Amino acid sequence: MSLSLRLFAPLLLTASAFGQENDSAADAEIPRLDTITVEDLREHVEFLASDKLQGRAAGTKGNERAAAYISKCFKDYGFERVASNGRSWFQPFEAESAFYKSVPTKNVIGFLPGTDESLSDEIVVIGAHFDHVGLGKFGSREARDSDVKDEIHNGADDNASGSAGLLELAQALSEAPTRRGILFIAFSAEELGLLGSVHYCENPVRPHEQTIAMFNFDMIGRSEDDYLFLGGTGTSPLWSELIEEHIEPSGLNLELGRGGHAPTDSSSFYDVDLPVLFFHTNLHVDYHRVSDHPEFINYGSEAQILRAAYRLIRTVADRDEPIGFSRADAEATPASSDAMNALPTRARDLARMARGRARAKIDKKGCGRLGFIPSSGLRGQLVISEILAEGPAGEAGLDTGDIILQVGDAEVSRSRDVAEALAGVKAGTEISIRYKRRKETETVQITVGK
């Protein structure tokens, strides 16, 4: 970003923030909407993106300090501990990545109970990742031979902005709870391949059947001309109606993406058949660079976005019936984004690898036990995209491209069907697999793995 833009940035932010004070009369009827403020957002971002936190990379002291900050906020808001059987704010896990060393880290989880006992078994999830790329030893967009690769990547927009938004929504909702309970999750290790959200989806504190929707906030601080991208709009039959009612009146310049898959944590929840909505204000020249600093955050527009999201979240959490889930397997990324096309090839490849690893981890309790990774490209058919080395599928003679039709007595068409078919089946048990190869249908016996 040029020096002239740096000099004018504070003026632009002040003007935008001033414009957001003119809320409509209808907003006055929405409880605690006024608690979402520019001042609070700036305070959260400036702490999370400060040099003291050293870029918040998973497994670092800066990441730990960020987790402690978020957990203190949850405590101050009066949330309940629900991780580790209700004893902790933290859900620890090992962040293991193909392009970074394995490190211990943790998600931060707080729960706000609902007010309606008849809906006590249903929740809404609000999430944002709080990690970033630290000193840029992985994930940096700086030149390979540049000295700044070893400097702090503060990650003000990615994703101190989304984490600040999570905290502002948490404060507002804590002062005016909804009928359903709300689970707030700050994910770690997103930058290593959505690992925090994958871990949560493998180890949910509430069964997925109790979650009616997931809202994800990732990079919501650099809106230009009040732009907002909403991904996942095809994952519920009611999203379009609710967006028209609660988001469009905000005056935001909306771009919609129907797909449930995106390079962000909402994908992990879509992969377990949950409706998701992903809030994002697009990539920019400072993305994954040392220049992603707090002074460039458009706090006024971020507050506007969060107020609109707050209206929608309250409606979903208060309505009598769940909004329902629908398949939308396309990728949801802004069509107007030129920044992604400018990423180095290796960075794009790593993003795809991360998505693949995330999906493979989600599937491992089913397809992984049989020794293969399924393809996500064909709806209604469970196609083998990869045979795991020395796994049961390869030993039984299965191959890539085979279509799995039946596992034991259960017909299957998706990876979750396999997990359900293998529920309670012990490792070492032999089970029949019916599959289709080209035009021929065959049945083999396969030994279930761990």
Short mmCIF file of C-alpha atoms in Angstrom, two decimals:
data_model
loop_
_atom_site.label_atom_id
_atom_site.label_comp_id
_atom_site.label_asym_id
_atom_site.label_seq_id
_atom_site.Cartn_x
_atom_site.Cartn_y
_atom_site.Cartn_z
CA MET A 1 0.00 0.00 0.00
CA SER A 2 1.35 3.42 -0.92
CA LEU A 3 2.49 6.04 1.59
CA SER A 4 -0.36 8.36 0.54
CA LEU A 5 -2.95 5.72 1.41
CA ARG A 6 -1.26 5.12 4.75
CA LEU A 7 -1.51 8.84 5.54
CA PHE A 8 -5.17 9.08 4.57
CA ALA A 9 -6.27 5.79 6.18
CA PRO A 10 -7.14 7.34 9.59
CA LEU A 11 -9.32 9.98 7.88
CA LEU A 12 -11.13 7.35 5.86
CA LEU A 13 -11.77 5.23 8.94
CA THR A 14 -13.07 8.19 10.91
CA ALA A 15 -15.48 9.15 8.14
CA SER A 16 -16.75 5.60 7.81
CA ALA A 17 -17.17 5.21 11.55
CA PHE A 18 -19.08 8.51 11.73
CA GLY A 19 -21.46 7.32 9.03
CA GLN A 20 -22.32 4.18 10.99
CA GLU A 21 -23.74 6.13 13.93
CA ASN A 22 -26.91 6.84 11.94
CA ASP A 23 -28.76 3.61 12.79
CA SER A 24 -32.37 3.35 11.72
CA ALA A 25 -35.24 3.67 14.18
CA ALA A 26 -35.95 -0.04 13.74
CA ASP A 27 -32.50 -0.84 15.11
CA ALA A 28 -33.48 0.73 18.43
CA GLU A 29 -35.90 -2.18 18.95
CA ILE A 30 -33.13 -4.80 18.63
CA PRO A 31 -31.79 -5.54 22.11
CA ARG A 32 -28.17 -4.57 22.78
CA LEU A 33 -27.34 -3.84 19.14
CA ASP A 34 -25.70 -0.65 20.40
CA THR A 35 -23.02 -2.64 22.25
CA ILE A 36 -21.30 -3.39 18.90
CA THR A 37 -19.05 -0.35 18.65
CA VAL A 38 -16.11 0.92 16.67
CA GLU A 39 -14.22 1.62 19.91
CA ASP A 40 -14.52 -1.95 21.18
CA LEU A 41 -13.57 -3.42 17.82
CA ARG A 42 -10.46 -1.26 17.67
CA GLU A 43 -9.45 -2.29 21.20
CA HIS A 44 -9.76 -6.01 20.40
CA VAL A 45 -7.94 -5.77 17.07
CA GLU A 46 -5.12 -3.64 18.43
CA PHE A 47 -4.43 -6.19 21.18
CA LEU A 48 -4.70 -9.30 19.01
CA ALA A 49 -2.61 -7.75 16.21
CA SER A 50 0.01 -6.18 18.47
CA ASP A 51 3.70 -7.02 18.17
CA LYS A 52 3.54 -8.60 21.64
CA LEU A 53 1.60 -11.52 20.19
CA GLN A 54 4.19 -12.14 17.45
CA GLY A 55 1.63 -13.01 14.77
CA ARG A 56 -0.31 -15.61 16.85
CA ALA A 57 1.00 -18.70 15.01
CA ALA A 58 -0.33 -21.98 16.39
CA GLY A 59 2.01 -23.43 19.01
CA THR A 60 3.59 -20.10 20.00
CA LYS A 61 3.40 -17.98 23.15
CA GLY A 62 1.63 -15.27 21.16
CA ASN A 63 -1.08 -17.74 20.21
CA GLU A 64 -1.40 -18.72 23.89
CA ARG A 65 -1.76 -15.06 24.90
CA ALA A 66 -4.49 -14.58 22.31
CA ALA A 67 -6.33 -17.65 23.62
CA ALA A 68 -6.06 -16.33 27.19
CA TYR A 69 -7.43 -12.93 26.11
CA ILE A 70 -10.45 -14.51 24.40
CA SER A 71 -11.16 -16.83 27.33
CA LYS A 72 -11.06 -13.87 29.74
CA CYS A 73 -13.65 -12.11 27.59
CA PHE A 74 -15.84 -15.22 27.65
CA LYS A 75 -15.53 -15.32 31.44
CA ASP A 76 -16.39 -11.61 31.72
CA TYR A 77 -19.49 -12.17 29.57
CA GLY A 78 -20.70 -14.86 31.96
CA PHE A 79 -20.39 -17.80 29.56
CA GLU A 80 -20.20 -21.42 30.64
CA ARG A 81 -17.15 -23.65 30.27
CA VAL A 82 -18.08 -26.63 28.10
CA ALA A 83 -14.72 -27.99 26.92
CA SER A 84 -13.05 -30.90 28.75
CA ASN A 85 -16.39 -32.02 30.20
CA GLY A 86 -17.26 -28.54 31.40
CA ARG A 87 -13.99 -27.86 33.20
CA SER A 88 -12.21 -25.58 30.73
CA TRP A 89 -12.49 -22.84 28.12
CA PHE A 90 -9.90 -24.70 26.04
CA GLN A 91 -10.11 -27.64 23.66
CA PRO A 92 -6.49 -28.74 23.17
CA PHE A 93 -5.28 -30.63 20.11
CA GLU A 94 -2.12 -31.38 18.16
CA ALA A 95 -1.86 -29.27 15.00
CA GLU A 96 -0.17 -31.61 12.56
CA SER A 97 0.48 -30.27 9.08
CA ALA A 98 2.27 -31.59 6.02
CA PHE A 99 4.09 -28.27 5.62
CA TYR A 100 4.69 -27.29 9.25
CA LYS A 101 5.90 -29.10 12.35
CA SER A 102 3.35 -30.67 14.70
CA VAL A 103 2.56 -28.28 17.56
CA PRO A 104 0.17 -28.27 20.54
CA THR A 105 -2.52 -25.61 20.40
CA LYS A 106 -6.18 -25.18 21.38
CA ASN A 107 -9.56 -23.85 20.44
CA VAL A 108 -11.33 -21.49 22.86
CA ILE A 109 -15.00 -22.31 23.51
CA GLY A 110 -17.68 -20.54 25.54
CA PHE A 111 -21.38 -21.31 25.80
CA LEU A 112 -24.30 -18.93 26.32
CA PRO A 113 -27.41 -20.88 27.39
CA GLY A 114 -30.72 -20.11 25.74
CA THR A 115 -33.82 -18.80 27.47
CA ASP A 116 -36.36 -21.34 26.16
CA GLU A 117 -36.26 -24.75 27.84
CA SER A 118 -38.22 -26.28 24.95
CA LEU A 119 -35.26 -25.45 22.65
CA SER A 120 -32.51 -26.37 25.12
CA ASP A 121 -31.26 -29.21 22.90
CA GLU A 122 -30.57 -26.88 19.94
CA ILE A 123 -27.70 -24.43 19.50
CA VAL A 124 -26.23 -21.94 17.05
CA VAL A 125 -22.43 -21.85 16.53
CA ILE A 126 -20.53 -18.59 15.94
CA GLY A 127 -16.88 -19.00 14.98
CA ALA A 128 -13.72 -17.20 13.88
CA HIS A 129 -10.08 -18.29 13.81
CA PHE A 130 -7.63 -16.34 15.96
CA ASP A 131 -4.29 -17.73 14.72
CA HIS A 132 -2.14 -16.22 11.98
CA VAL A 133 1.24 -16.98 10.37
CA GLY A 134 3.57 -15.67 13.09
CA LEU A 135 6.94 -14.62 11.68
CA GLY A 136 5.97 -15.73 8.19
CA LYS A 137 8.03 -18.93 8.10
CA PHE A 138 4.97 -20.54 6.51
CA GLY A 139 2.08 -18.94 4.68
CA SER A 140 3.78 -15.59 4.01
CA ARG A 141 3.24 -13.84 0.69
CA GLU A 142 6.52 -11.96 1.00
CA ALA A 143 9.20 -12.87 -1.54
CA ARG A 144 11.17 -16.02 -0.69
CA ASP A 145 14.43 -14.08 -0.46
CA SER A 146 12.94 -11.17 1.46
CA ASP A 147 14.22 -10.35 4.96
CA VAL A 148 10.68 -9.50 6.11
CA LYS A 149 9.76 -13.19 6.07
CA ASP A 150 11.28 -13.31 9.57
CA GLU A 151 9.36 -10.27 10.78
CA ILE A 152 6.04 -10.23 12.62
CA HIS A 153 2.97 -10.78 10.48
CA ASN A 154 0.38 -9.13 12.74
CA GLY A 155 -2.68 -10.37 10.85
CA ALA A 156 -4.96 -7.47 11.75
CA ASP A 157 -7.53 -8.38 9.12
CA ASP A 158 -6.62 -12.08 9.02
CA ASN A 159 -8.08 -12.72 11.45
CA ALA A 160 -7.95 -10.31 14.37
CA SER A 161 -10.90 -8.61 12.65
CA GLY A 162 -13.03 -11.76 12.72
CA SER A 163 -11.99 -12.58 16.29
CA ALA A 164 -12.91 -9.05 17.37
CA GLY A 165 -16.25 -9.50 15.63
CA LEU A 166 -16.81 -12.76 17.49
CA LEU A 167 -16.17 -10.99 20.80
CA GLU A 168 -18.47 -8.09 19.97
CA LEU A 169 -21.29 -10.46 19.03
CA ALA A 170 -20.59 -12.44 22.20
CA GLN A 171 -20.88 -9.36 24.40
CA ALA A 172 -24.09 -8.18 22.75
CA LEU A 173 -25.76 -11.59 22.96
CA SER A 174 -24.61 -12.12 26.56
CA GLU A 175 -26.63 -9.05 27.54
CA ALA A 176 -29.71 -10.21 25.63
CA PRO A 177 -29.69 -14.03 25.26
CA THR A 178 -31.73 -15.77 22.57
CA ARG A 179 -34.16 -18.68 22.89
CA ARG A 180 -31.55 -21.16 21.69
CA GLY A 181 -28.13 -21.43 23.23
CA ILE A 182 -25.13 -20.08 21.33
CA LEU A 183 -21.72 -21.73 21.22
CA PHE A 184 -18.81 -19.35 20.53
CA ILE A 185 -15.65 -20.97 19.16
CA ALA A 186 -12.34 -19.24 18.46
CA PHE A 187 -10.39 -21.68 16.29
CA SER A 188 -6.63 -22.14 16.23
CA ALA A 189 -4.50 -23.61 13.40
CA GLU A 190 -6.82 -22.46 10.63
CA GLU A 191 -3.77 -21.31 8.71
CA LEU A 192 -2.38 -24.86 8.83
CA GLY A 193 -5.43 -26.31 7.08
CA LEU A 194 -8.61 -25.54 9.06
CA LEU A 195 -7.26 -27.86 11.75
CA GLY A 196 -9.04 -26.26 14.71
CA SER A 197 -12.48 -26.50 13.15
CA VAL A 198 -11.75 -30.00 11.87
CA HIS A 199 -10.78 -31.02 15.40
CA TYR A 200 -13.95 -29.53 16.83
CA CYS A 201 -16.13 -31.25 14.22
CA GLU A 202 -14.49 -34.56 15.11
CA ASN A 203 -14.93 -33.82 18.83
CA PRO A 204 -17.99 -31.58 19.22
CA VAL A 205 -19.06 -30.52 22.71
CA ARG A 206 -22.65 -30.91 21.53
CA PRO A 207 -23.80 -33.50 18.95
CA HIS A 208 -23.96 -32.03 15.45
CA GLU A 209 -27.64 -32.93 15.32
CA GLN A 210 -28.21 -30.20 17.93
CA THR A 211 -26.50 -27.49 15.85
CA ILE A 212 -28.96 -25.70 13.56
CA ALA A 213 -26.51 -23.25 11.90
CA MET A 214 -22.90 -22.07 11.92
CA PHE A 215 -21.85 -18.45 11.30
CA ASN A 216 -18.17 -17.86 10.46
CA PHE A 217 -16.27 -14.55 10.39
CA ASP A 218 -12.95 -14.52 8.54
CA MET A 219 -11.35 -11.27 7.36
CA ILE A 220 -14.18 -8.75 7.81
CA GLY A 221 -12.08 -5.65 8.41
CA ARG A 222 -11.08 -4.30 5.01
CA SER A 223 -14.40 -3.53 3.33
CA GLU A 224 -14.29 -1.04 0.48
CA ASP A 225 -17.52 0.73 -0.48
CA ASP A 226 -19.37 -1.28 2.21
CA TYR A 227 -18.66 -4.53 0.35
CA LEU A 228 -19.53 -7.87 2.00
CA PHE A 229 -19.21 -11.39 0.64
CA LEU A 230 -21.57 -14.00 2.06
CA GLY A 231 -20.59 -17.60 1.33
CA GLY A 232 -22.71 -20.68 1.91
CA THR A 233 -26.03 -19.12 0.91
CA GLY A 234 -27.09 -22.36 -0.75
CA THR A 235 -26.58 -24.48 2.39
CA SER A 236 -30.06 -23.77 3.74
CA PRO A 237 -33.31 -23.31 1.83
CA LEU A 238 -34.04 -20.27 4.03
CA TRP A 239 -30.79 -18.33 3.74
CA SER A 240 -31.95 -16.24 0.76
CA GLU A 241 -35.14 -15.18 2.52
CA LEU A 242 -33.33 -14.36 5.78
CA ILE A 243 -30.55 -12.43 4.01
CA GLU A 244 -33.13 -10.40 2.12
CA GLU A 245 -34.93 -9.60 5.35
CA HIS A 246 -32.00 -8.90 7.68
CA ILE A 247 -28.81 -8.19 5.69
CA GLU A 248 -29.96 -6.34 2.58
CA PRO A 249 -31.63 -3.46 4.53
CA SER A 250 -28.24 -2.65 6.08
CA GLY A 251 -27.16 -1.01 2.84
CA LEU A 252 -24.14 -3.28 2.41
CA ASN A 253 -22.91 -4.00 -1.11
CA LEU A 254 -23.47 -7.77 -1.13
CA GLU A 255 -21.89 -10.51 -3.20
CA LEU A 256 -23.33 -13.97 -2.59
CA GLY A 257 -21.71 -17.38 -2.99
CA ARG A 258 -23.93 -20.46 -2.79
CA GLY A 259 -21.25 -23.07 -2.14
CA GLY A 260 -20.60 -24.59 1.26
CA HIS A 261 -16.89 -25.04 0.60
CA ALA A 262 -14.46 -22.17 1.12
CA PRO A 263 -10.87 -21.86 2.41
CA THR A 264 -12.15 -21.12 5.91
CA ASP A 265 -13.54 -22.89 8.98
CA SER A 266 -17.18 -22.95 7.89
CA SER A 267 -16.20 -25.70 5.41
CA SER A 268 -15.60 -28.13 8.26
CA PHE A 269 -19.16 -27.65 9.49
CA TYR A 270 -20.62 -27.94 6.01
CA ASP A 271 -18.76 -31.23 5.65
CA VAL A 272 -20.84 -32.61 8.55
CA ASP A 273 -24.05 -31.46 6.86
CA LEU A 274 -24.71 -28.21 8.72
CA PRO A 275 -25.98 -24.95 7.16
CA VAL A 276 -23.23 -22.33 7.21
CA LEU A 277 -22.81 -18.65 6.42
CA PHE A 278 -19.35 -17.16 5.86
CA PHE A 279 -18.79 -13.38 6.28
CA HIS A 280 -15.78 -11.94 4.40
CA THR A 281 -14.70 -8.59 2.95
CA ASN A 282 -12.27 -9.93 0.32
CA LEU A 283 -8.51 -10.31 0.03
CA HIS A 284 -6.21 -7.31 -0.43
CA VAL A 285 -2.60 -6.35 -1.08
CA ASP A 286 -1.65 -6.79 2.60
CA TYR A 287 -3.05 -10.33 2.86
CA HIS A 288 -0.46 -12.58 4.59
CA ARG A 289 2.09 -9.78 4.50
CA VAL A 290 3.81 -7.90 7.31
CA SER A 291 1.76 -4.83 6.32
CA ASP A 292 -1.58 -6.24 7.57
CA HIS A 293 -1.75 -3.71 10.42
CA PRO A 294 -4.61 -2.39 12.61
CA GLU A 295 -4.49 1.13 11.16
CA PHE A 296 -5.88 -0.18 7.86
CA ILE A 297 -8.97 -1.79 9.38
CA ASN A 298 -12.23 -0.12 8.35
CA TYR A 299 -13.81 -0.25 11.78
CA GLY A 300 -16.94 1.61 10.72
CA SER A 301 -17.83 -0.87 8.00
CA GLU A 302 -16.93 -3.80 10.25
CA ALA A 303 -19.38 -2.54 12.87
CA GLN A 304 -22.02 -2.19 10.15
CA ILE A 305 -21.42 -5.78 9.03
CA LEU A 306 -21.60 -7.12 12.57
CA ARG A 307 -24.82 -5.29 13.33
CA ALA A 308 -26.39 -6.81 10.25
CA ALA A 309 -25.08 -10.26 11.25
CA TYR A 310 -26.41 -9.75 14.77
CA ARG A 311 -29.93 -9.18 13.45
CA LEU A 312 -29.76 -12.35 11.39
CA ILE A 313 -28.23 -14.46 14.17
CA ARG A 314 -30.93 -13.38 16.63
CA THR A 315 -33.64 -14.35 14.15
CA VAL A 316 -32.16 -17.79 13.50
CA ALA A 317 -31.62 -18.42 17.22
CA ASP A 318 -35.14 -17.26 18.16
CA ARG A 319 -37.32 -18.80 15.44
CA ASP A 320 -39.57 -21.74 16.28
CA GLU A 321 -38.10 -24.14 13.71
CA PRO A 322 -34.53 -24.83 12.49
CA ILE A 323 -33.67 -23.37 9.10
CA GLY A 324 -32.80 -26.75 7.52
CA PHE A 325 -29.81 -27.95 5.50
CA SER A 326 -29.31 -28.27 1.74
CA ARG A 327 -26.36 -29.48 -0.34
CA ALA A 328 -24.30 -26.84 -2.16
CA ASP A 329 -20.95 -28.43 -2.97
CA ALA A 330 -19.47 -25.57 -5.02
CA GLU A 331 -16.58 -23.38 -3.84
CA ALA A 332 -17.67 -20.04 -2.38
CA THR A 333 -15.08 -17.32 -2.97
CA PRO A 334 -15.55 -13.76 -4.24
CA ALA A 335 -15.64 -13.56 -8.04
CA SER A 336 -14.20 -10.05 -7.84
CA SER A 337 -11.07 -11.12 -5.95
CA ASP A 338 -7.88 -10.41 -7.87
CA ALA A 339 -5.71 -11.00 -4.81
CA MET A 340 -6.18 -14.78 -4.83
CA ASN A 341 -5.04 -14.95 -8.44
CA ALA A 342 -1.91 -13.07 -7.42
CA LEU A 343 -0.94 -15.63 -4.79
CA PRO A 344 2.19 -17.63 -5.52
CA THR A 345 1.45 -21.03 -7.04
CA ARG A 346 2.80 -22.81 -3.96
CA ALA A 347 0.43 -20.86 -1.70
CA ARG A 348 -2.56 -21.82 -3.85
CA ASP A 349 -1.41 -25.45 -3.85
CA LEU A 350 -1.03 -25.43 -0.07
CA ALA A 351 -4.53 -24.03 0.30
CA ARG A 352 -5.91 -26.90 -1.79
CA MET A 353 -3.81 -29.40 0.17
CA ALA A 354 -5.10 -27.99 3.43
CA ARG A 355 -8.70 -28.37 2.29
CA GLY A 356 -8.01 -31.94 1.20
CA ARG A 357 -6.41 -32.81 4.54
CA ALA A 358 -9.31 -31.24 6.39
CA ARG A 359 -11.85 -33.29 4.44
CA ALA A 360 -9.76 -36.44 4.89
CA LYS A 361 -9.67 -35.92 8.67
CA ILE A 362 -13.44 -35.42 8.76
CA ASP A 363 -13.87 -38.68 6.80
CA LYS A 364 -11.30 -40.74 8.68
CA LYS A 365 -13.77 -42.25 11.14
CA GLY A 366 -15.52 -43.86 8.18
CA CYS A 367 -13.67 -44.09 4.90
CA GLY A 368 -10.31 -43.85 6.65
CA ARG A 369 -11.06 -47.05 8.53
CA LEU A 370 -11.49 -48.75 5.17
CA GLY A 371 -8.27 -47.26 3.81
CA PHE A 372 -9.42 -44.74 1.21
CA ILE A 373 -10.23 -41.05 0.79
CA PRO A 374 -13.48 -40.22 -1.03
CA SER A 375 -13.97 -37.66 -3.77
CA SER A 376 -16.21 -34.68 -3.05
CA GLY A 377 -16.82 -33.93 -6.71
CA LEU A 378 -19.79 -36.18 -7.49
CA ARG A 379 -23.02 -35.70 -5.60
CA GLY A 380 -24.82 -38.93 -4.78
CA GLN A 381 -21.85 -41.20 -5.49
CA LEU A 382 -19.09 -42.22 -3.12
CA VAL A 383 -16.06 -42.39 -5.40
CA ILE A 384 -12.57 -43.36 -4.23
CA SER A 385 -10.13 -40.55 -5.00
CA GLU A 386 -7.12 -42.01 -3.18
CA ILE A 387 -6.09 -45.38 -1.75
CA LEU A 388 -4.17 -45.05 1.51
CA ALA A 389 -0.84 -46.90 1.59
CA GLU A 390 -0.98 -50.33 3.22
CA GLY A 391 -4.66 -49.82 4.05
CA PRO A 392 -7.57 -52.32 3.95
CA ALA A 393 -8.99 -50.99 0.66
CA GLY A 394 -5.74 -51.49 -1.23
CA GLU A 395 -5.21 -54.95 0.25
CA ALA A 396 -8.74 -55.93 -0.85
CA GLY A 397 -8.06 -54.83 -4.43
CA LEU A 398 -10.09 -51.61 -4.49
CA ASP A 399 -8.74 -48.81 -6.69
CA THR A 400 -9.19 -45.12 -7.39
CA GLY A 401 -12.33 -44.44 -9.39
CA ASP A 402 -14.27 -47.31 -7.82
CA ILE A 403 -17.76 -46.32 -6.67
CA ILE A 404 -18.68 -47.68 -3.23
CA LEU A 405 -22.31 -48.81 -3.21
CA GLN A 406 -22.70 -50.76 0.01
CA VAL A 407 -20.84 -51.32 3.29
CA GLY A 408 -22.12 -54.37 5.10
CA ASP A 409 -25.90 -54.18 4.94
CA ALA A 410 -26.00 -50.41 4.45
CA GLU A 411 -26.22 -48.67 1.08
CA VAL A 412 -23.90 -45.67 0.98
CA SER A 413 -23.57 -42.53 -1.13
CA ARG A 414 -21.46 -40.25 1.10
CA SER A 415 -18.69 -40.56 3.66
CA ARG A 416 -21.03 -40.06 6.61
CA ASP A 417 -22.98 -43.13 5.50
CA VAL A 418 -19.79 -45.17 5.84
CA ALA A 419 -19.15 -43.79 9.34
CA GLU A 420 -22.68 -44.75 10.36
CA ALA A 421 -22.34 -48.23 8.80
CA LEU A 422 -19.13 -48.81 10.78
CA ALA A 423 -20.46 -47.45 14.08
CA GLY A 424 -19.76 -50.10 16.69
CA VAL A 425 -17.75 -52.29 14.29
CA LYS A 426 -14.45 -53.17 15.91
CA ALA A 427 -11.09 -53.03 14.15
CA GLY A 428 -10.16 -56.39 12.66
CA THR A 429 -13.75 -57.27 11.77
CA GLU A 430 -14.32 -58.50 8.22
CA ILE A 431 -17.11 -56.78 6.33
CA SER A 432 -18.40 -56.95 2.76
CA ILE A 433 -18.02 -54.02 0.36
CA ARG A 434 -20.07 -53.83 -2.82
CA TYR A 435 -18.63 -51.50 -5.44
CA LYS A 436 -18.90 -50.58 -9.10
CA ARG A 437 -15.90 -50.48 -11.46
CA ARG A 438 -16.73 -49.24 -14.93
CA LYS A 439 -19.91 -51.20 -15.75
CA GLU A 440 -19.27 -54.16 -13.46
CA THR A 441 -20.51 -54.53 -9.88
CA GLU A 442 -18.37 -56.61 -7.52
CA THR A 443 -18.28 -57.54 -3.82
CA VAL A 444 -15.13 -57.98 -1.74
CA GLN A 445 -14.43 -58.75 1.89
CA ILE A 446 -12.42 -56.10 3.72
CA THR A 447 -10.90 -55.99 7.18
CA VAL A 448 -11.90 -52.84 9.04
CA GLY A 449 -8.98 -50.80 10.34
CA LYS A 450 -8.68 -48.62 13.44
#
